[in-house]
């Protein structure tokens, strides 16, 4: 009885999004100081390592162009290997950035402002990495321009009936729109930096990039409209991109690929892996840069809930695939799923299940959701799992298709691995440059969600009045029947 | 800055306010007083400022719609020209005008053009990029991107009269009233 009354009486407190008694000026200082202070030594070390790893990518691309795709572990049966796996994996990671910046914006999830800037940066750099693979896997890289409708000496056009061409349009549109969205968000913050930096070069560079932004309310009015429209455009776009990526598989007749569940299943997987990557990067950077007041434990908890939900959706899709394979009555379809779980690639399949389906279930516990170290481990485990998901889909279906005499086992070569590892160098080279030269948190947006930003929290004389806590929903006690 | 500037043309009078609440009330008062050529400046968009200043609805939506329609029709006619008119190819007996297969590219190009419309249309409506502006001559105005809240009444407003405007702004609680000159 007593616990029931305390639960009823306990006021519903909404946690502040920004913690630690910040003012507008201290928020500006907290974030711009990271750009204006002298470059830390550790940055040079990290940048050097990232560059060296990036070299691995460049060397393996150079050797690929020199020698052809024969340097990879592909064979006649498994004609699609790590290139497509890595492509899908990187594109999928990118999707979380757009989800945070666009979909959570439309749902008025104000907590997104703490992480949207670098999640969007992550999106762009992940799409860069993804774009490398389809561009170079074509074999004759010097005719890659054939994928675009450019008039050429053969008077031929690309085939618009092909999912691979849809992919070209989807990914390049996605990259362009992400960059534009990111830049629009950056403009007010670039203006902040322009007004903070002292060196002449920085003033000129940030001054040009800020386009002369001066914070006019008449400008903000159009700006907010543009931001809203861009969010509205990016939302269906991000869903379409991974849908079209899944069409690369689904619009074919290979058993295990030709299923209608692929688009939603791929999108859920993309959001799942992307959120894991955002968590990985966020946990590292909030520690290094001392941003715990902005990226609080509440943020980690909220993201872990999304991780758990999308992880469960992915798990449901795995189950559904098996059910439909059995329900379809198609022998090949049934065989491929039995082979996935028990065949030569069973090890990859069970890694996938352990990492993607089982590991996020720990987040039912509130204690574990708020445990930063544990979250960090799970976030990496999830991305390993999601890589194996793409591996399982691509390789198992190809290696054991209709004709048993052509079945073959696929193993990558050193060049496959070097190229994949090299893209991490590419990613982190870009990401470190971003952390050094651009504000890593959306300064204007964080200020706008502080209660002090709302003019209605001031009285007529301009004095700040603490906003009232929202009222908890009142439950009417059921009147006893007379 | 220097006294020689006094001979120059006045751009407007800039006043600083302590917080978004004060700025909001000041903007309301200035607007009610009949001024039209004035603007407020803040490090973030202030909720409700459009009503306080009677800013008209943004035309951006129409620009985006136009661009989106251009993307839609452009994509469809491009594919029709390439796949049906200019070089039709028989691909496993499929019809040349294979519209369902064109949907993804049509969708992507519609979104792409709409996004161009949203971003470049917004900068166009705002008159940006404009790298220099009389307001940037004020050292104090640098805080408009940090934690400063400003209101500027422009000299081109028919009701503008320097002394009265200064007095009014001070009465509204402005802490820092300064004259801004054209370059």
XYZ file of C-alpha atoms in Angstrom:
665
model
C 0.000 0.000 0.000
C 2.683 2.468 0.982
C 4.711 1.789 -2.177
C 1.626 2.409 -4.271
C 1.024 5.808 -2.696
C 4.640 6.916 -3.090
C 4.551 5.875 -6.726
C 1.450 7.976 -7.179
C 2.829 10.959 -5.335
C 6.309 10.920 -6.835
C 6.366 13.920 -9.177
C 7.174 13.216 -12.789
C 10.493 14.953 -13.392
C 11.709 15.496 -16.915
C 15.482 15.200 -16.964
C 17.164 18.290 -18.438
C 18.799 17.546 -21.775
C 21.856 19.651 -21.025
C 23.306 19.050 -17.597
C 25.733 20.966 -15.407
C 24.348 24.532 -15.147
C 25.428 25.746 -18.553
C 24.747 29.179 -19.998
C 24.639 29.934 -23.712
C 28.164 31.337 -23.552
C 29.556 28.302 -21.758
C 28.051 25.989 -24.361
C 29.703 28.014 -27.122
C 32.980 27.938 -25.256
C 32.790 24.234 -24.461
C 32.468 23.306 -28.105
C 34.424 25.982 -29.982
C 37.380 25.586 -27.612
C 37.851 22.123 -29.072
C 38.463 23.749 -32.453
C 40.327 26.870 -31.400
C 42.802 25.344 -28.940
C 46.182 24.202 -30.274
C 46.058 20.786 -31.918
C 46.650 18.155 -29.232
C 49.565 15.769 -29.757
C 47.267 12.782 -29.484
C 45.378 14.053 -32.515
C 48.542 13.892 -34.606
C 49.201 10.354 -33.416
C 45.650 9.249 -34.250
C 45.740 11.038 -37.578
C 49.066 9.429 -38.436
C 47.749 5.950 -37.693
C 44.554 6.628 -39.668
C 46.630 7.821 -42.605
C 48.778 4.727 -42.582
C 45.726 2.489 -42.561
C 44.273 4.630 -45.346
C 47.413 3.841 -47.355
C 46.467 0.145 -47.183
C 43.276 1.016 -49.032
C 45.062 3.038 -51.674
C 47.666 0.316 -52.230
C 45.051 -2.404 -52.550
C 43.023 -0.299 -54.974
C 46.123 0.420 -57.061
C 46.992 -3.273 -57.201
C 43.384 -4.110 -58.049
C 43.385 -1.748 -60.994
C 46.759 -3.083 -62.108
C 45.858 -6.736 -61.845
C 42.059 -7.024 -61.964
C 39.488 -8.549 -59.626
C 41.318 -11.895 -59.769
C 43.320 -10.778 -56.746
C 40.178 -11.212 -54.641
C 38.899 -14.515 -53.349
C 36.006 -14.626 -55.812
C 35.392 -17.721 -57.896
C 32.938 -18.700 -60.613
C 30.262 -19.615 -58.107
C 30.702 -16.859 -55.574
C 31.046 -13.885 -57.878
C 30.118 -11.364 -55.193
C 32.271 -11.321 -52.117
C 33.629 -8.830 -49.651
C 33.155 -5.873 -51.986
C 29.370 -6.030 -51.824
C 29.396 -7.064 -48.152
C 31.503 -4.073 -47.204
C 29.454 -1.783 -49.406
C 26.196 -2.762 -47.724
C 27.818 -2.665 -44.300
C 29.164 0.867 -44.698
C 25.975 2.218 -46.283
C 23.992 0.677 -43.451
C 26.164 2.385 -40.857
C 25.519 5.666 -42.573
C 21.790 5.349 -42.118
C 21.818 6.099 -38.399
C 23.101 9.614 -39.043
C 20.146 10.434 -41.249
C 17.775 8.729 -38.877
C 19.022 10.868 -35.995
C 19.087 14.081 -37.966
C 15.861 13.674 -39.934
C 13.470 11.136 -38.441
C 14.097 12.037 -34.802
C 13.749 15.693 -35.802
C 10.316 15.046 -37.271
C 9.345 13.186 -34.105
C 10.502 16.204 -32.036
C 13.088 14.188 -30.138
C 15.100 17.092 -28.783
C 17.821 14.867 -27.370
C 19.068 14.333 -30.907
C 20.762 17.747 -30.919
C 23.628 16.439 -28.802
C 24.657 13.827 -31.318
C 23.232 14.774 -34.693
C 26.253 16.710 -35.952
C 28.769 13.939 -35.656
C 26.260 11.252 -36.535
C 25.731 13.115 -39.813
C 29.475 13.387 -40.303
C 29.658 9.657 -39.729
C 26.973 9.153 -42.379
C 28.870 11.103 -44.990
C 32.200 9.413 -44.343
C 30.585 5.983 -44.184
C 28.969 6.599 -47.564
C 32.378 7.653 -48.920
C 33.762 4.302 -47.775
C 30.759 2.452 -49.173
C 31.092 4.206 -52.512
C 34.642 2.939 -52.937
C 33.521 -0.665 -53.331
C 30.997 -0.525 -56.176
C 33.238 1.945 -57.965
C 36.230 -0.384 -58.013
C 34.584 -3.794 -58.194
C 33.479 -3.225 -61.783
C 36.812 -4.518 -63.053
C 37.389 -1.938 -65.749
C 37.353 1.041 -63.436
C 38.255 3.457 -66.242
C 34.787 3.070 -67.750
C 32.904 3.583 -64.486
C 31.298 6.659 -66.021
C 29.057 4.270 -67.975
C 26.841 4.053 -64.915
C 25.811 7.664 -65.424
C 23.607 8.775 -68.305
C 26.412 10.612 -70.070
C 26.366 10.718 -73.874
C 29.234 8.577 -75.112
C 30.855 7.421 -78.332
C 28.775 4.210 -78.402
C 25.539 6.226 -78.274
C 24.382 3.874 -75.511
C 22.565 4.643 -72.297
C 22.602 2.868 -68.946
C 19.902 0.244 -68.377
C 17.288 1.795 -66.127
C 15.682 -1.609 -65.563
C 18.658 -2.756 -63.510
C 18.681 -2.575 -59.696
C 22.414 -1.935 -59.835
C 21.727 1.292 -61.687
C 19.016 2.249 -59.201
C 21.701 1.829 -56.594
C 23.923 4.342 -58.361
C 21.154 6.924 -58.252
C 20.102 6.058 -54.709
C 23.573 6.229 -53.189
C 24.678 9.337 -55.046
C 21.437 11.141 -54.172
C 21.833 10.026 -50.584
C 25.371 11.341 -50.394
C 24.437 14.673 -51.972
C 21.398 15.237 -49.769
C 23.319 14.208 -46.633
C 26.085 16.675 -47.432
C 23.566 19.464 -48.066
C 21.664 18.703 -44.873
C 24.892 18.656 -42.910
C 26.044 21.924 -44.411
C 22.751 23.691 -43.692
C 23.061 22.620 -40.066
C 26.672 23.755 -39.988
C 26.167 27.297 -41.295
C 25.138 28.966 -37.981
C 27.908 27.120 -36.142
C 30.470 28.091 -38.752
C 29.376 31.686 -38.124
C 30.006 31.117 -34.413
C 33.491 29.863 -35.199
C 34.059 32.764 -37.591
C 33.388 35.143 -34.719
C 35.586 33.213 -32.284
C 38.776 32.436 -34.205
C 41.690 34.831 -34.130
C 44.027 33.891 -36.975
C 43.505 35.575 -40.297
C 43.386 32.373 -42.341
C 40.775 30.826 -40.063
C 38.702 34.001 -40.212
C 38.728 33.928 -44.007
C 38.003 30.201 -44.315
C 35.218 30.073 -41.717
C 33.951 33.436 -42.953
C 33.483 32.121 -46.481
C 31.966 28.848 -45.305
C 29.505 30.667 -43.020
C 28.209 32.556 -46.081
C 27.773 35.724 -44.018
C 25.264 34.221 -41.602
C 24.264 36.816 -38.993
C 21.531 35.112 -37.012
C 18.699 37.275 -38.310
C 15.253 36.121 -37.206
C 13.988 36.629 -40.743
C 16.720 34.259 -41.895
C 16.066 31.757 -39.131
C 12.452 31.674 -40.252
C 13.338 30.421 -43.750
C 16.133 28.336 -42.299
C 13.852 26.398 -39.977
C 11.458 25.821 -42.848
C 14.290 24.509 -45.021
C 15.490 22.267 -42.206
C 12.013 20.850 -41.761
C 11.598 20.228 -45.496
C 15.024 18.605 -45.717
C 14.165 16.346 -42.804
C 10.928 15.446 -44.566
C 12.842 14.645 -47.743
C 15.655 12.753 -46.043
C 13.260 10.461 -44.189
C 11.799 8.660 -47.227
C 15.200 8.963 -48.899
C 17.031 7.020 -46.224
C 14.366 4.328 -46.276
C 14.566 4.167 -50.057
C 18.340 3.860 -50.121
C 18.568 0.653 -48.169
C 15.423 -0.612 -49.868
C 17.175 -0.179 -53.191
C 20.360 -1.726 -51.815
C 18.255 -4.736 -50.852
C 16.826 -4.797 -54.406
C 20.334 -5.640 -55.604
C 19.622 -8.977 -53.974
C 15.844 -9.274 -53.940
C 15.339 -8.543 -57.659
C 17.202 -11.705 -58.592
C 16.267 -15.377 -58.610
C 18.913 -16.658 -56.206
C 17.399 -18.722 -53.366
C 17.545 -16.821 -50.086
C 17.618 -13.483 -51.874
C 14.359 -13.426 -53.790
C 12.115 -12.397 -50.885
C 9.806 -9.467 -50.243
C 10.959 -9.096 -46.645
C 14.323 -7.734 -47.779
C 13.589 -3.977 -47.883
C 12.235 -3.579 -44.306
C 14.700 -6.151 -43.037
C 17.647 -4.275 -44.566
C 16.444 -0.911 -43.297
C 16.040 -2.226 -39.734
C 19.501 -3.781 -39.933
C 20.966 -0.538 -41.230
C 19.521 1.500 -38.373
C 20.678 -1.155 -35.929
C 24.297 -1.138 -37.092
C 24.349 2.616 -37.533
C 23.203 3.291 -33.995
C 25.832 0.897 -32.744
C 28.494 2.829 -34.658
C 27.214 6.176 -33.346
C 27.427 4.757 -29.824
C 30.981 3.544 -30.375
C 32.127 6.933 -31.664
C 30.109 8.884 -29.117
C 31.400 6.999 -26.103
C 34.978 7.590 -27.223
C 34.568 11.246 -28.120
C 32.526 12.343 -25.118
C 35.268 10.891 -22.947
C 38.164 12.473 -24.861
C 36.525 15.856 -25.366
C 34.759 16.132 -22.015
C 31.272 16.462 -23.435
C 29.454 14.487 -20.764
C 27.164 17.433 -19.969
C 25.823 17.376 -23.505
C 26.032 13.680 -24.371
C 24.638 12.387 -21.106
C 23.993 8.872 -19.859
C 20.333 9.496 -20.728
C 21.339 9.750 -24.371
C 23.143 6.436 -24.170
C 20.117 4.849 -22.560
C 17.760 6.148 -25.240
C 20.049 4.911 -27.993
C 20.337 1.525 -26.344
C 16.560 1.234 -26.428
C 16.612 1.885 -30.168
C 19.399 -0.680 -30.477
C 17.303 -3.232 -28.647
C 14.182 -2.533 -30.707
C 15.928 -2.684 -34.078
C 17.965 -5.714 -32.985
C 14.759 -7.501 -32.133
C 13.268 -6.509 -35.483
C 16.286 -7.989 -37.221
C 15.891 -11.147 -35.150
C 12.244 -11.328 -36.168
C 13.271 -11.008 -39.822
C 15.689 -13.932 -39.472
C 12.884 -16.026 -38.045
C 10.443 -14.926 -40.710
C 12.897 -15.868 -43.463
C 12.984 -19.420 -42.156
C 9.235 -19.569 -41.809
C 8.616 -18.301 -45.354
C 11.226 -20.673 -46.760
C 9.388 -23.568 -45.160
C 5.929 -22.209 -45.994
C 6.817 -21.546 -49.648
C 7.442 -25.234 -50.249
C 10.248 -24.405 -52.648
C 12.988 -27.015 -52.244
C 15.866 -24.684 -53.072
C 14.588 -22.043 -50.705
C 14.251 -24.559 -47.887
C 17.657 -26.065 -48.609
C 19.483 -22.755 -48.548
C 18.146 -21.865 -45.108
C 18.969 -25.268 -43.670
C 22.436 -24.900 -45.152
C 22.827 -21.445 -43.634
C 22.328 -22.799 -40.138
C 24.062 -26.150 -40.555
C 26.180 -25.994 -43.695
C 29.763 -24.916 -44.355
C 29.055 -21.364 -43.239
C 27.201 -22.281 -40.043
C 29.981 -20.626 -38.016
C 29.204 -17.274 -39.684
C 25.489 -17.783 -39.218
C 25.774 -18.422 -35.492
C 28.145 -15.480 -35.008
C 25.466 -13.374 -36.661
C 22.710 -14.720 -34.396
C 24.783 -14.298 -31.256
C 25.824 -10.742 -32.073
C 22.616 -9.383 -33.578
C 19.798 -11.202 -31.852
C 21.140 -12.190 -28.458
C 23.497 -9.335 -27.551
C 20.972 -6.461 -27.716
C 18.588 -8.365 -25.435
C 20.769 -7.416 -22.479
C 19.338 -3.930 -22.772
C 16.045 -4.989 -21.238
C 17.895 -4.247 -18.019
C 17.975 -0.544 -17.148
C 21.214 -1.012 -15.270
C 22.991 -2.389 -18.338
C 21.461 0.276 -20.596
C 23.123 2.932 -18.473
C 26.431 1.082 -18.184
C 28.789 2.931 -20.520
C 31.513 0.286 -20.677
C 29.054 -2.489 -21.373
C 27.317 -0.421 -24.049
C 30.639 0.203 -25.727
C 31.369 -3.522 -25.943
C 27.883 -4.330 -27.271
C 28.098 -1.536 -29.839
C 31.176 -3.139 -31.345
C 29.731 -6.648 -31.109
C 26.647 -5.470 -33.022
C 28.702 -4.134 -35.892
C 30.644 -7.364 -36.114
C 27.306 -9.170 -36.203
C 25.942 -6.932 -38.909
C 28.999 -7.505 -41.052
C 28.420 -11.250 -40.717
C 24.765 -10.800 -41.628
C 25.773 -9.398 -44.998
C 28.397 -12.108 -45.339
C 25.831 -14.818 -44.646
C 23.313 -13.367 -47.100
C 25.813 -12.849 -49.904
C 28.044 -15.865 -49.631
C 25.789 -18.700 -48.495
C 23.207 -18.091 -51.202
C 25.810 -17.900 -53.946
C 28.062 -20.724 -52.831
C 25.274 -23.314 -52.702
C 22.733 -22.418 -55.362
C 20.661 -24.565 -57.741
C 23.352 -26.835 -59.170
C 25.276 -28.890 -56.575
C 28.089 -29.606 -59.045
C 28.982 -25.914 -59.083
C 28.930 -25.462 -55.324
C 32.098 -23.872 -54.049
C 33.530 -22.575 -50.826
C 34.605 -18.975 -50.705
C 37.504 -17.537 -48.723
C 38.845 -14.002 -48.963
C 42.431 -13.225 -49.883
C 44.845 -10.848 -48.235
C 43.733 -8.131 -50.678
C 40.096 -8.397 -49.643
C 41.095 -7.900 -46.047
C 43.556 -5.103 -46.709
C 40.978 -3.168 -48.673
C 38.392 -3.550 -45.931
C 40.785 -2.565 -43.164
C 41.975 0.311 -45.332
C 38.499 1.811 -45.495
C 38.661 2.274 -41.729
C 41.707 4.422 -42.313
C 39.752 6.392 -44.891
C 36.871 6.789 -42.480
C 38.959 7.891 -39.525
C 41.113 10.224 -41.607
C 37.958 12.075 -42.561
C 36.462 11.830 -39.103
C 39.557 13.196 -37.370
C 39.690 16.129 -39.780
C 36.056 16.794 -38.946
C 36.685 16.662 -35.195
C 39.587 19.073 -35.545
C 38.109 21.700 -37.842
C 34.339 21.677 -37.440
C 32.149 22.040 -34.354
C 31.339 18.460 -33.379
C 28.090 19.371 -31.623
C 25.360 21.467 -33.218
C 25.900 24.540 -31.005
C 22.860 26.514 -32.143
C 20.573 23.515 -31.825
C 21.769 22.607 -28.349
C 21.171 26.190 -27.183
C 17.713 26.179 -28.715
C 16.576 23.212 -26.606
C 17.708 24.758 -23.311
C 14.746 26.080 -21.284
C 16.456 29.502 -21.190
C 16.008 29.720 -24.981
C 12.247 29.831 -24.854
C 10.957 33.426 -24.605
C 7.838 32.144 -22.906
C 9.957 31.127 -19.929
C 10.499 34.820 -19.158
C 8.084 37.204 -17.494
C 7.103 40.587 -18.957
C 10.084 42.272 -17.310
C 12.459 39.799 -18.942
C 13.195 37.782 -15.818
C 13.739 34.032 -16.234
C 11.022 31.874 -14.719
C 11.702 28.185 -14.228
C 9.281 26.293 -16.507
C 6.759 24.103 -14.763
C 7.239 20.377 -14.934
C 4.694 18.759 -17.220
C 1.766 17.343 -15.317
C 1.705 13.553 -15.063
C -1.414 11.994 -16.562
C -4.031 11.714 -13.829
C -5.649 8.366 -13.385
C -9.208 8.613 -12.118
C -9.871 6.097 -9.376
C -12.698 3.846 -10.387
C -15.725 4.736 -8.299
C -16.896 1.811 -6.247
C -20.156 0.416 -7.447
C -22.892 1.375 -5.061
C 34.664 53.445 -34.433
C 36.407 56.610 -35.720
C 34.657 59.952 -35.874
C 34.944 60.229 -39.650
C 32.161 57.679 -39.901
C 29.610 60.148 -38.613
C 29.546 61.786 -42.026
C 28.618 58.412 -43.492
C 25.115 57.223 -44.050
C 23.363 55.647 -41.091
C 22.363 52.009 -41.669
C 20.368 51.640 -38.503
C 20.450 51.534 -34.753
C 21.462 48.339 -33.027
C 20.389 47.533 -29.494
C 21.372 44.628 -27.306
C 19.029 42.791 -24.991
C 19.854 40.470 -22.140
C 17.944 37.349 -23.066
C 15.462 35.834 -25.518
C 12.543 36.935 -23.339
C 13.540 40.606 -23.412
C 14.251 40.468 -27.123
C 10.871 38.887 -27.757
C 9.019 41.591 -25.859
C 11.092 44.341 -27.482
C 10.373 42.952 -30.954
C 6.683 42.848 -30.109
C 6.741 46.467 -28.961
C 8.706 47.720 -31.973
C 6.385 45.862 -34.305
C 3.323 47.263 -32.539
C 4.802 50.733 -32.853
C 4.507 50.423 -36.625
C 8.137 49.778 -37.593
C 8.546 47.412 -40.526
C 12.245 47.571 -41.437
C 13.693 46.034 -38.342
C 15.231 42.697 -37.548
C 16.277 40.707 -34.521
C 19.417 38.624 -34.225
C 19.993 35.643 -32.001
C 22.355 32.660 -31.806
C 19.428 30.268 -32.312
C 15.890 30.532 -33.652
C 13.578 31.950 -30.988
C 10.232 30.274 -30.646
C 7.341 32.554 -31.594
C 9.525 35.336 -33.012
C 7.698 35.126 -36.345
C 4.469 36.210 -34.632
C 6.174 38.877 -32.528
C 7.672 40.390 -35.686
C 4.758 39.580 -38.036
C 7.039 37.742 -40.460
C 5.060 36.416 -43.381
C 4.861 32.740 -44.191
C 7.987 31.435 -45.921
C 7.665 30.913 -49.656
C 10.195 28.111 -49.537
C 7.598 25.352 -49.812
C 6.578 26.541 -53.274
C 10.189 26.636 -54.445
C 10.687 23.071 -53.240
C 7.467 21.939 -54.898
C 8.586 23.429 -58.214
C 11.955 21.731 -58.007
C 10.373 18.444 -57.007
C 8.032 18.498 -59.998
C 10.981 19.315 -62.236
C 12.858 16.309 -60.839
C 9.842 14.067 -61.323
C 9.091 15.022 -64.899
C 12.773 15.375 -65.773
C 13.578 11.853 -64.563
C 10.637 10.263 -66.359
C 11.273 12.054 -69.625
C 14.998 11.293 -69.452
C 14.319 7.585 -69.067
C 11.611 7.638 -71.717
C 14.013 9.276 -74.150
C 16.890 6.910 -73.406
C 15.010 3.629 -73.100
C 12.234 4.107 -75.671
C 13.121 6.815 -78.174
C 16.866 7.065 -78.610
C 18.194 3.529 -78.221
C 15.578 0.923 -77.304
C 17.176 -2.392 -76.398
C 15.322 -5.662 -76.051
C 16.287 -6.963 -72.610
C 14.880 -10.473 -72.132
C 11.718 -9.512 -73.950
C 10.689 -6.822 -71.498
C 8.624 -3.945 -72.732
C 10.608 -0.837 -73.654
C 8.427 1.405 -71.568
C 8.991 -0.455 -68.332
C 7.564 2.173 -65.983
C 7.544 0.136 -62.718
C 11.291 -0.344 -63.063
C 11.736 3.391 -63.433
C 10.124 4.247 -60.107
C 13.285 4.111 -57.974
C 15.268 6.485 -60.195
C 12.257 8.802 -60.526
C 11.901 8.916 -56.767
C 15.593 9.576 -56.169
C 15.792 12.389 -58.691
C 12.623 13.990 -57.304
C 14.139 13.994 -53.837
C 17.477 15.253 -55.141
C 15.990 18.208 -56.982
C 13.669 19.023 -54.064
C 16.646 19.071 -51.708
C 18.480 21.425 -54.063
C 15.378 23.610 -54.042
C 15.196 23.569 -50.238
C 18.854 24.436 -49.638
C 19.565 26.870 -52.445
C 16.052 28.327 -52.225
C 16.575 29.040 -48.524
C 19.881 30.792 -49.173
C 18.295 32.691 -52.051
C 15.368 33.899 -49.922
C 17.797 34.962 -47.208
C 20.037 36.829 -49.622
C 23.007 34.674 -48.690
C 25.888 34.353 -49.318
C 26.536 37.959 -48.410
C 29.944 37.941 -46.834
C 29.897 41.522 -45.657
C 27.202 43.515 -43.932
C 27.161 46.864 -42.099
C 26.302 45.061 -38.850
C 29.628 43.222 -38.913
C 31.353 46.554 -38.231
C 30.082 46.340 -34.642
C 32.497 44.477 -32.402
C 29.665 43.776 -29.987
C 27.564 42.156 -32.713
C 29.979 39.216 -32.804
C 28.096 37.918 -29.806
C 24.998 37.401 -31.963
C 26.419 33.960 -32.763
C 27.313 33.272 -29.133
C 24.982 34.605 -26.448
C 23.968 38.084 -27.615
C 20.408 39.108 -28.522
C 20.094 42.119 -30.784
C 17.466 44.253 -32.408
C 18.244 46.603 -35.261
C 15.883 49.250 -36.613
C 16.963 50.283 -40.079
C 17.253 53.885 -41.201
C 15.180 53.169 -44.298
C 12.034 52.664 -42.241
C 9.622 55.554 -42.864
C 9.064 55.985 -39.128
C 12.781 56.069 -38.384
C 14.037 59.019 -36.423
C 17.384 58.448 -34.785
C 16.791 60.178 -31.441
C 13.337 58.767 -30.890
C 14.482 55.264 -31.834
C 17.397 55.442 -29.397
C 15.111 56.621 -26.629
C 12.527 53.963 -27.366
C 15.074 51.145 -27.428
C 16.557 52.268 -24.114
C 13.087 52.389 -22.629
C 12.525 48.808 -23.790
C 15.500 47.765 -21.682
C 18.316 47.695 -24.234
C 21.680 47.633 -22.561
C 23.848 48.720 -25.434
C 22.549 51.058 -28.129
C 24.876 51.902 -30.994
C 24.705 53.510 -34.429
C 25.596 51.345 -37.401
C 26.881 53.023 -40.545
C 26.890 51.873 -44.150
C 30.348 50.891 -45.301
